[in-house]
Amino acid sequence: MPLIREIINVLETAAPLRLQENYDNSGLTCGDSCRECTGAIVSLDLTPDVIKEAIADGINLIITHHPPIFKGLRQVVSGNAVSEMMIACIKNDISVYACHTNLDNVLPGVNREIAARLDLEQTRVLQPLSGTHRQLITYIPIDFFEKVRDTLFAAGAGAVGNYDECGFAITGEGTFRPLQGSDPFSGTLMVRQNEPEKRLEIIYPAHLENKLIQTLKGAHPYEEVAYSLYPMENKFSNLGAGIIGELAKPTTVQHFFEKVKAIFRTGVIKYSNTEKKEIQRVAICGGSGKSLTTSALRNNADLFLTADLGYHDFFSGEGQMIIADMGHFESEQFTSDLIARLITEKIPTFAVRKAASKTNPVNYFL
Ligand SMILES: [Zn+2]
């Protein structure tokens, strides 16, 4: 039986917590991750019915997309719906883990689940994040260069998009003077040593920083390892919010909406006025995506499909782009499949399943 934290590690390898938006509250909401995991239920939301399912089946981990504690909770007392759910989970030894905007902000995440079902091709992130990567520069004696670089690669440094083992090196000469009490790699105490070295430049995902520094110090032969860490503002096409891609051929708006309704079983699609009869480039953001409207326009999307739009938001396509609301739950419903799949791919024998109860709080009266 895996520990709860082993299940969490699988999710955070695919969707590092550091990628969550600053308003978010992804991660372990309650519980003890050091316990053995008796099974997991995946649900878009935490509801009393989902908790009942977990209790009935003896399952001690509920994984949600939406964090149940989102805007802060000042007391855990009965009489408040979120508090009562937390009390029920804690009383029954159920841990709750939320995987929210960190799963939105990876390309194989929430939005690719939607795009794949609508047969979008050439998909890329709609609004890339910056600050996700940093650069490490270090100096390695020539004979140890390959070993140290390969160890850093193996620990996750040097991966960019569809490439890994990316780095740059140049040969030079380092100097140091070992003082009393030191145990130098080479040279004599109190005499300046000139040492042939290679300077290695390598980028890495910021969330791996602590691990990489430990790895570097473990593999490097010097007592005092010289290294520098630099922030980077680069944006990478596989990290960020929303997704944009192309339909294989121009399609009528009606045909596209029929497909959305059929696949996502959405009760109604609300959409803006347009002269456009056919579309090909489609931008998508599952859940509340109106903040990405400008990015969709700038990327010349014919249609932007998202949810939670208000009256005024339907003007924001500026006559050039159709903006459509497919429903929040409907757009993100396949996120549960994605989370369950991520776990099953890594731990095939683990019992993970989607919640059986309906968690969409919205009904449509037609
Ligand atoms: Zn959502």
Tab-separated table of C-alpha atoms and ligand atoms in Angstrom:
chain	number	residue	atom	x	y	z
A	1	MET	CA	0.000	0.000	0.000
A	2	PRO	CA	1.640	3.321	-0.991
A	3	LEU	CA	1.875	6.220	1.420
A	4	ILE	CA	-0.379	9.199	0.741
A	5	ARG	CA	2.696	11.285	0.082
A	6	GLU	CA	3.791	8.878	-2.673
A	7	ILE	CA	0.495	9.561	-4.453
A	8	ILE	CA	1.040	13.292	-3.918
A	9	ASN	CA	4.583	12.996	-5.340
A	10	VAL	CA	3.181	11.511	-8.547
A	11	LEU	CA	0.828	14.483	-8.940
A	12	GLU	CA	3.449	17.079	-8.047
A	13	THR	CA	5.941	15.602	-10.508
A	14	ALA	CA	3.363	16.188	-13.273
A	15	ALA	CA	2.083	19.488	-11.872
A	16	PRO	CA	4.588	21.078	-9.456
A	17	LEU	CA	2.912	23.078	-6.688
A	18	ARG	CA	5.176	26.019	-7.453
A	19	LEU	CA	3.262	26.490	-10.720
A	20	GLN	CA	0.028	27.355	-8.922
A	21	GLU	CA	-1.231	30.940	-9.194
A	22	ASN	CA	-0.594	33.170	-6.176
A	23	TYR	CA	-4.320	33.333	-5.307
A	24	ASP	CA	-4.597	29.554	-5.228
A	25	ASN	CA	-4.489	27.035	-2.382
A	26	SER	CA	-3.431	23.788	-4.045
A	27	GLY	CA	-1.730	21.077	-2.029
A	28	LEU	CA	-2.692	19.034	1.012
A	29	THR	CA	-5.775	20.639	2.573
A	30	CYS	CA	-5.999	18.323	5.563
A	31	GLY	CA	-4.675	14.996	6.742
A	32	ASP	CA	-1.441	13.137	7.349
A	33	SER	CA	0.531	12.341	4.207
A	34	CYS	CA	2.704	9.811	6.058
A	35	ARG	CA	-0.197	7.340	6.395
A	36	GLU	CA	-0.693	4.392	4.086
A	37	CYS	CA	-3.228	5.177	1.381
A	38	THR	CA	-6.188	2.810	1.277
A	39	GLY	CA	-7.379	4.212	-2.065
A	40	ALA	CA	-8.278	7.542	-3.661
A	41	ILE	CA	-11.435	9.158	-4.995
A	42	VAL	CA	-11.005	11.947	-7.549
A	43	SER	CA	-13.587	14.696	-7.846
A	44	LEU	CA	-13.755	18.198	-9.306
A	45	ASP	CA	-15.119	19.444	-5.962
A	46	LEU	CA	-15.289	18.250	-2.376
A	47	THR	CA	-18.929	17.720	-1.361
A	48	PRO	CA	-20.595	15.908	1.567
A	49	ASP	CA	-21.643	13.154	-0.853
A	50	VAL	CA	-18.059	12.576	-1.994
A	51	ILE	CA	-16.964	12.317	1.641
A	52	LYS	CA	-19.768	9.773	2.270
A	53	GLU	CA	-18.499	7.730	-0.684
A	54	ALA	CA	-14.995	7.701	0.765
A	55	ILE	CA	-16.233	6.654	4.215
A	56	ALA	CA	-18.454	3.905	2.770
A	57	ASP	CA	-15.575	2.476	0.722
A	58	GLY	CA	-12.884	2.830	3.412
A	59	ILE	CA	-10.931	5.274	1.230
A	60	ASN	CA	-8.666	7.749	3.038
A	61	LEU	CA	-7.673	10.151	0.236
A	62	ILE	CA	-9.895	12.513	-1.756
A	63	ILE	CA	-8.196	14.390	-4.592
A	64	THR	CA	-10.046	17.438	-5.893
A	65	HIS	CA	-9.354	19.974	-8.610
A	66	HIS	CA	-10.895	22.898	-6.708
A	67	PRO	CA	-9.327	23.496	-3.281
A	68	PRO	CA	-12.102	23.161	-0.675
A	69	ILE	CA	-10.492	25.923	1.392
A	70	PHE	CA	-9.942	28.641	-1.166
A	71	LYS	CA	-10.567	32.114	0.203
A	72	GLY	CA	-9.367	31.412	3.733
A	73	LEU	CA	-11.141	29.839	6.656
A	74	ARG	CA	-10.849	31.500	10.061
A	75	GLN	CA	-12.630	28.929	12.176
A	76	VAL	CA	-13.320	25.224	11.825
A	77	VAL	CA	-16.721	25.089	13.500
A	78	SER	CA	-20.010	23.390	12.776
A	79	GLY	CA	-22.648	25.405	10.964
A	80	ASN	CA	-20.353	26.323	8.080
A	81	ALA	CA	-20.423	24.034	5.046
A	82	VAL	CA	-16.669	24.001	4.367
A	83	SER	CA	-15.839	23.605	8.075
A	84	GLU	CA	-18.249	20.724	8.420
A	85	MET	CA	-16.652	18.922	5.490
A	86	MET	CA	-13.206	19.444	7.033
A	87	ILE	CA	-14.460	18.116	10.387
A	88	ALA	CA	-15.962	15.061	8.672
A	89	CYS	CA	-12.711	14.335	6.822
A	90	ILE	CA	-10.514	14.743	9.895
A	91	LYS	CA	-12.836	12.637	12.093
A	92	ASN	CA	-12.700	9.858	9.507
A	93	ASP	CA	-8.938	10.090	8.861
A	94	ILE	CA	-9.493	11.200	5.279
A	95	SER	CA	-6.825	13.364	3.691
A	96	VAL	CA	-7.849	15.915	1.077
A	97	TYR	CA	-5.471	17.054	-1.618
A	98	ALA	CA	-6.195	19.725	-4.248
A	99	CYS	CA	-4.485	19.946	-7.630
A	100	HIS	CA	-5.801	23.190	-9.132
A	101	THR	CA	-4.003	25.945	-11.080
A	102	ASN	CA	-0.735	23.988	-11.013
A	103	LEU	CA	-2.577	21.431	-13.167
A	104	ASP	CA	-3.980	24.256	-15.328
A	105	ASN	CA	-0.475	25.619	-15.919
A	106	VAL	CA	1.130	22.558	-17.496
A	107	LEU	CA	0.557	21.795	-21.157
A	108	PRO	CA	-0.463	18.166	-20.563
A	109	GLY	CA	-3.016	19.456	-18.043
A	110	VAL	CA	-6.648	20.520	-17.681
A	111	ASN	CA	-6.846	22.337	-21.013
A	112	ARG	CA	-5.255	19.646	-23.129
A	113	GLU	CA	-7.941	17.272	-21.859
A	114	ILE	CA	-10.516	19.639	-23.378
A	115	ALA	CA	-8.547	20.382	-26.560
A	116	ALA	CA	-7.920	16.707	-27.294
A	117	ARG	CA	-11.638	15.919	-27.136
A	118	LEU	CA	-12.320	18.730	-29.622
A	119	ASP	CA	-9.577	17.470	-31.961
A	120	LEU	CA	-7.475	20.624	-31.747
A	121	GLU	CA	-4.085	20.236	-33.406
A	122	GLN	CA	-0.757	22.059	-32.946
A	123	THR	CA	-1.742	22.945	-29.402
A	124	ARG	CA	0.381	25.348	-27.371
A	125	VAL	CA	-0.014	27.329	-24.169
A	126	LEU	CA	-2.176	30.433	-24.658
A	127	GLN	CA	-0.537	32.627	-22.015
A	128	PRO	CA	2.923	31.349	-21.018
A	129	LEU	CA	4.193	31.910	-17.475
A	130	SER	CA	7.469	33.660	-16.741
A	131	GLY	CA	9.813	32.997	-13.838
A	132	THR	CA	9.342	29.229	-13.959
A	133	HIS	CA	13.025	28.520	-14.669
A	134	ARG	CA	16.352	29.679	-13.315
A	135	GLN	CA	19.975	29.333	-14.428
A	136	LEU	CA	22.802	27.631	-12.589
A	137	ILE	CA	26.424	28.448	-13.347
A	138	THR	CA	29.134	26.361	-11.744
A	139	TYR	CA	32.838	25.616	-12.230
A	140	ILE	CA	34.029	22.018	-12.377
A	141	PRO	CA	37.595	20.589	-12.579
A	142	ILE	CA	38.048	19.074	-16.036
A	143	ASP	CA	38.228	15.409	-15.006
A	144	PHE	CA	34.999	15.669	-13.027
A	145	PHE	CA	33.025	17.673	-15.573
A	146	GLU	CA	31.122	14.816	-17.239
A	147	LYS	CA	30.193	13.230	-13.931
A	148	VAL	CA	28.856	16.446	-12.354
A	149	ARG	CA	26.978	17.541	-15.488
A	150	ASP	CA	25.384	14.113	-16.001
A	151	THR	CA	24.318	13.986	-12.366
A	152	LEU	CA	22.629	17.388	-12.729
A	153	PHE	CA	20.902	16.237	-15.938
A	154	ALA	CA	19.673	13.104	-14.182
A	155	ALA	CA	18.239	15.268	-11.382
A	156	GLY	CA	16.137	17.294	-13.849
A	157	ALA	CA	18.364	20.226	-14.858
A	158	GLY	CA	18.696	21.155	-18.540
A	159	ALA	CA	15.156	20.232	-19.640
A	160	VAL	CA	13.447	22.717	-21.987
A	161	GLY	CA	10.208	21.844	-23.805
A	162	ASN	CA	10.830	18.771	-25.916
A	163	TYR	CA	14.561	18.717	-25.143
A	164	ASP	CA	16.611	17.582	-22.196
A	165	GLU	CA	20.352	17.527	-21.399
A	166	CYS	CA	20.636	21.182	-22.533
A	167	GLY	CA	23.706	22.984	-21.248
A	168	PHE	CA	26.673	25.069	-22.287
A	169	ALA	CA	30.306	24.705	-21.220
A	170	ILE	CA	33.533	26.575	-21.783
A	171	THR	CA	37.033	25.763	-20.559
A	172	GLY	CA	39.024	28.195	-18.419
A	173	GLU	CA	41.142	28.441	-15.321
A	174	GLY	CA	39.944	28.852	-11.767
A	175	THR	CA	42.013	29.984	-8.803
A	176	PHE	CA	41.738	29.449	-5.077
A	177	ARG	CA	44.008	29.638	-2.033
A	178	PRO	CA	43.344	26.971	0.583
A	179	LEU	CA	43.470	28.481	4.077
A	180	GLN	CA	44.341	26.783	7.369
A	181	GLY	CA	41.695	24.211	8.247
A	182	SER	CA	40.727	23.513	4.641
A	183	ASP	CA	40.919	20.157	2.864
A	184	PRO	CA	41.498	21.207	-0.752
A	185	PHE	CA	40.810	19.105	-3.829
A	186	SER	CA	44.276	20.076	-5.107
A	187	GLY	CA	47.148	22.408	-4.214
A	188	THR	CA	48.976	23.348	-1.016
A	189	LEU	CA	47.778	25.205	2.076
A	190	MET	CA	48.337	29.007	1.872
A	191	VAL	CA	49.472	28.850	-1.802
A	192	ARG	CA	47.278	30.077	-4.642
A	193	GLN	CA	46.244	27.157	-6.837
A	194	ASN	CA	45.449	27.503	-10.559
A	195	GLU	CA	43.062	24.763	-11.591
A	196	PRO	CA	41.828	23.961	-15.148
A	197	GLU	CA	38.033	24.024	-14.910
A	198	LYS	CA	34.958	24.063	-17.078
A	199	ARG	CA	32.235	26.632	-16.546
A	200	LEU	CA	28.839	24.947	-16.894
A	201	GLU	CA	25.673	26.947	-17.604
A	202	ILE	CA	22.454	25.049	-17.242
A	203	ILE	CA	18.793	25.998	-16.767
A	204	TYR	CA	16.427	24.216	-14.425
A	205	PRO	CA	12.807	24.371	-13.256
A	206	ALA	CA	12.771	26.638	-10.195
A	207	HIS	CA	10.888	24.098	-8.076
A	208	LEU	CA	13.872	21.708	-8.308
A	209	GLU	CA	16.363	24.217	-6.916
A	210	ASN	CA	16.986	22.751	-3.454
A	211	LYS	CA	17.315	19.230	-4.834
A	212	LEU	CA	19.728	20.364	-7.562
A	213	ILE	CA	21.984	22.265	-5.163
A	214	GLN	CA	22.209	19.192	-2.943
A	215	THR	CA	22.923	17.074	-6.037
A	216	LEU	CA	25.628	19.499	-7.193
A	217	LYS	CA	27.333	19.525	-3.800
A	218	GLY	CA	27.176	15.737	-3.632
A	219	ALA	CA	28.730	15.182	-7.062
A	220	HIS	CA	31.273	18.039	-7.103
A	221	PRO	CA	34.748	17.213	-5.718
A	222	TYR	CA	35.425	20.633	-4.128
A	223	GLU	CA	35.023	21.268	-0.422
A	224	GLU	CA	33.486	24.674	-1.256
A	225	VAL	CA	31.517	24.465	-4.494
A	226	ALA	CA	31.452	27.715	-6.478
A	227	TYR	CA	28.066	28.285	-8.091
A	228	SER	CA	25.651	31.107	-8.906
A	229	LEU	CA	21.872	31.063	-9.345
A	230	TYR	CA	20.153	33.511	-11.677
A	231	PRO	CA	16.461	34.336	-12.129
A	232	MET	CA	15.126	34.142	-15.697
A	233	GLU	CA	12.134	35.917	-17.204
A	234	ASN	CA	11.952	33.566	-20.217
A	235	LYS	CA	8.569	32.113	-21.066
A	236	PHE	CA	8.337	28.499	-22.167
A	237	SER	CA	5.660	27.238	-24.515
A	238	ASN	CA	4.729	24.268	-22.314
A	239	LEU	CA	3.953	26.144	-19.075
A	240	GLY	CA	1.139	28.622	-18.578
A	241	ALA	CA	-2.585	29.225	-18.714
A	242	GLY	CA	-5.059	28.204	-21.409
A	243	ILE	CA	-4.379	26.476	-24.687
A	244	ILE	CA	-4.717	27.414	-28.352
A	245	GLY	CA	-4.729	25.225	-31.430
A	246	GLU	CA	-6.206	24.632	-34.847
A	247	LEU	CA	-9.080	22.545	-36.116
A	248	ALA	CA	-8.007	20.335	-39.019
A	249	LYS	CA	-10.161	22.424	-41.386
A	250	PRO	CA	-12.459	25.459	-41.158
A	251	THR	CA	-15.660	24.407	-39.397
A	252	THR	CA	-19.024	26.114	-39.032
A	253	VAL	CA	-19.738	27.612	-35.638
A	254	GLN	CA	-22.892	25.504	-35.433
A	255	HIS	CA	-21.013	22.267	-36.082
A	256	PHE	CA	-18.378	23.151	-33.475
A	257	PHE	CA	-20.977	23.970	-30.818
A	258	GLU	CA	-22.878	20.755	-31.575
A	259	LYS	CA	-19.671	18.862	-30.934
A	260	VAL	CA	-19.031	20.731	-27.653
A	261	LYS	CA	-22.581	20.000	-26.481
A	262	ALA	CA	-22.353	16.334	-27.353
A	263	ILE	CA	-18.950	15.668	-25.803
A	264	PHE	CA	-19.252	17.830	-22.694
A	265	ARG	CA	-23.016	17.287	-22.192
A	266	THR	CA	-23.346	20.992	-21.542
A	267	GLY	CA	-26.901	22.218	-20.966
A	268	VAL	CA	-26.417	25.436	-22.905
A	269	ILE	CA	-23.614	27.329	-24.612
A	270	LYS	CA	-23.753	31.114	-24.329
A	271	TYR	CA	-21.849	32.966	-27.033
A	272	SER	CA	-21.249	36.453	-28.376
A	273	ASN	CA	-22.524	38.088	-31.571
A	274	THR	CA	-20.419	37.493	-34.611
A	275	GLU	CA	-20.438	37.748	-38.358
A	276	LYS	CA	-18.056	34.801	-38.424
A	277	LYS	CA	-19.545	31.693	-40.021
A	278	GLU	CA	-16.509	29.435	-39.882
A	279	ILE	CA	-13.748	28.985	-37.329
A	280	GLN	CA	-10.423	27.198	-37.315
A	281	ARG	CA	-8.186	28.612	-34.564
A	282	VAL	CA	-9.678	27.952	-31.133
A	283	ALA	CA	-8.472	29.145	-27.720
A	284	ILE	CA	-9.649	27.314	-24.603
A	285	CYS	CA	-9.501	27.864	-20.885
A	286	GLY	CA	-11.358	25.415	-18.662
A	287	GLY	CA	-13.127	27.080	-15.727
A	288	SER	CA	-13.117	30.856	-15.223
A	289	GLY	CA	-10.970	32.048	-18.105
A	290	LYS	CA	-12.063	35.586	-18.918
A	291	SER	CA	-8.661	36.975	-17.881
A	292	LEU	CA	-7.227	35.201	-20.942
A	293	THR	CA	-9.528	36.951	-23.442
A	294	THR	CA	-6.838	39.470	-24.467
A	295	SER	CA	-4.316	36.681	-25.060
A	296	ALA	CA	-6.865	34.822	-27.201
A	297	LEU	CA	-7.491	37.992	-29.250
A	298	ARG	CA	-3.776	38.703	-29.596
A	299	ASN	CA	-3.244	35.172	-30.883
A	300	ASN	CA	-5.966	35.686	-33.515
A	301	ALA	CA	-8.276	33.014	-32.169
A	302	ASP	CA	-11.530	32.725	-34.095
A	303	LEU	CA	-13.272	31.494	-30.970
A	304	PHE	CA	-12.461	31.518	-27.255
A	305	LEU	CA	-14.177	28.770	-25.290
A	306	THR	CA	-14.258	29.160	-21.523
A	307	ALA	CA	-16.755	29.513	-18.633
A	308	ASP	CA	-18.083	31.843	-15.925
A	309	LEU	CA	-18.598	34.796	-18.285
A	310	GLY	CA	-20.715	37.763	-17.214
A	311	TYR	CA	-22.893	39.928	-19.468
A	312	HIS	CA	-20.176	42.480	-20.242
A	313	ASP	CA	-17.587	39.823	-20.989
A	314	PHE	CA	-19.468	38.908	-24.152
A	315	PHE	CA	-18.488	42.289	-25.637
A	316	SER	CA	-14.799	41.569	-25.201
A	317	GLY	CA	-14.325	39.610	-28.431
A	318	GLU	CA	-14.345	43.074	-30.082
A	319	GLY	CA	-16.226	41.808	-33.120
A	320	GLN	CA	-13.214	39.740	-34.196
A	321	MET	CA	-13.534	36.683	-32.002
A	322	ILE	CA	-16.477	34.660	-30.760
A	323	ILE	CA	-16.394	34.273	-26.992
A	324	ALA	CA	-18.347	31.338	-25.621
A	325	ASP	CA	-19.300	30.011	-22.174
A	326	MET	CA	-19.697	26.224	-21.962
A	327	GLY	CA	-20.187	25.935	-18.170
A	328	HIS	CA	-17.512	25.641	-15.501
A	329	PHE	CA	-18.129	22.055	-14.433
A	330	GLU	CA	-18.679	20.922	-18.006
A	331	SER	CA	-15.385	22.383	-19.178
A	332	GLU	CA	-13.328	20.802	-16.389
A	333	GLN	CA	-15.146	17.506	-15.892
A	334	PHE	CA	-12.420	15.447	-17.584
A	335	THR	CA	-9.823	16.740	-15.116
A	336	SER	CA	-10.805	13.845	-12.815
A	337	ASP	CA	-9.919	11.385	-15.607
A	338	LEU	CA	-6.578	13.145	-16.044
A	339	ILE	CA	-5.716	12.970	-12.323
A	340	ALA	CA	-6.715	9.294	-12.082
A	341	ARG	CA	-4.707	8.514	-15.224
A	342	LEU	CA	-1.560	10.285	-13.920
A	343	ILE	CA	-1.649	8.084	-10.819
A	344	THR	CA	-2.477	4.833	-12.617
A	345	GLU	CA	0.340	5.343	-15.131
A	346	LYS	CA	2.885	5.490	-12.282
A	347	ILE	CA	1.273	3.103	-9.780
A	348	PRO	CA	-0.860	0.711	-11.870
A	349	THR	CA	-1.952	-1.416	-8.918
A	350	PHE	CA	-3.266	1.496	-6.842
A	351	ALA	CA	-7.049	1.790	-6.379
A	352	VAL	CA	-8.063	5.211	-7.696
A	353	ARG	CA	-11.496	6.033	-9.059
A	354	LYS	CA	-13.681	8.979	-9.992
A	355	ALA	CA	-16.392	10.088	-7.576
A	356	ALA	CA	-19.776	8.588	-8.402
A	357	SER	CA	-21.801	11.491	-7.002
A	358	LYS	CA	-22.661	14.560	-9.052
A	359	THR	CA	-20.776	17.628	-7.877
A	360	ASN	CA	-21.907	20.235	-10.448
A	361	PRO	CA	-23.911	22.789	-8.427
A	362	VAL	CA	-25.471	24.282	-11.604
A	363	ASN	CA	-28.670	22.963	-13.219
A	364	TYR	CA	-30.229	24.021	-16.518
A	365	PHE	CA	-34.001	24.505	-16.846
A	366	LEU	CA	-34.702	24.069	-20.549
B	1	ZN	ZN	-12.501	25.311	-12.049
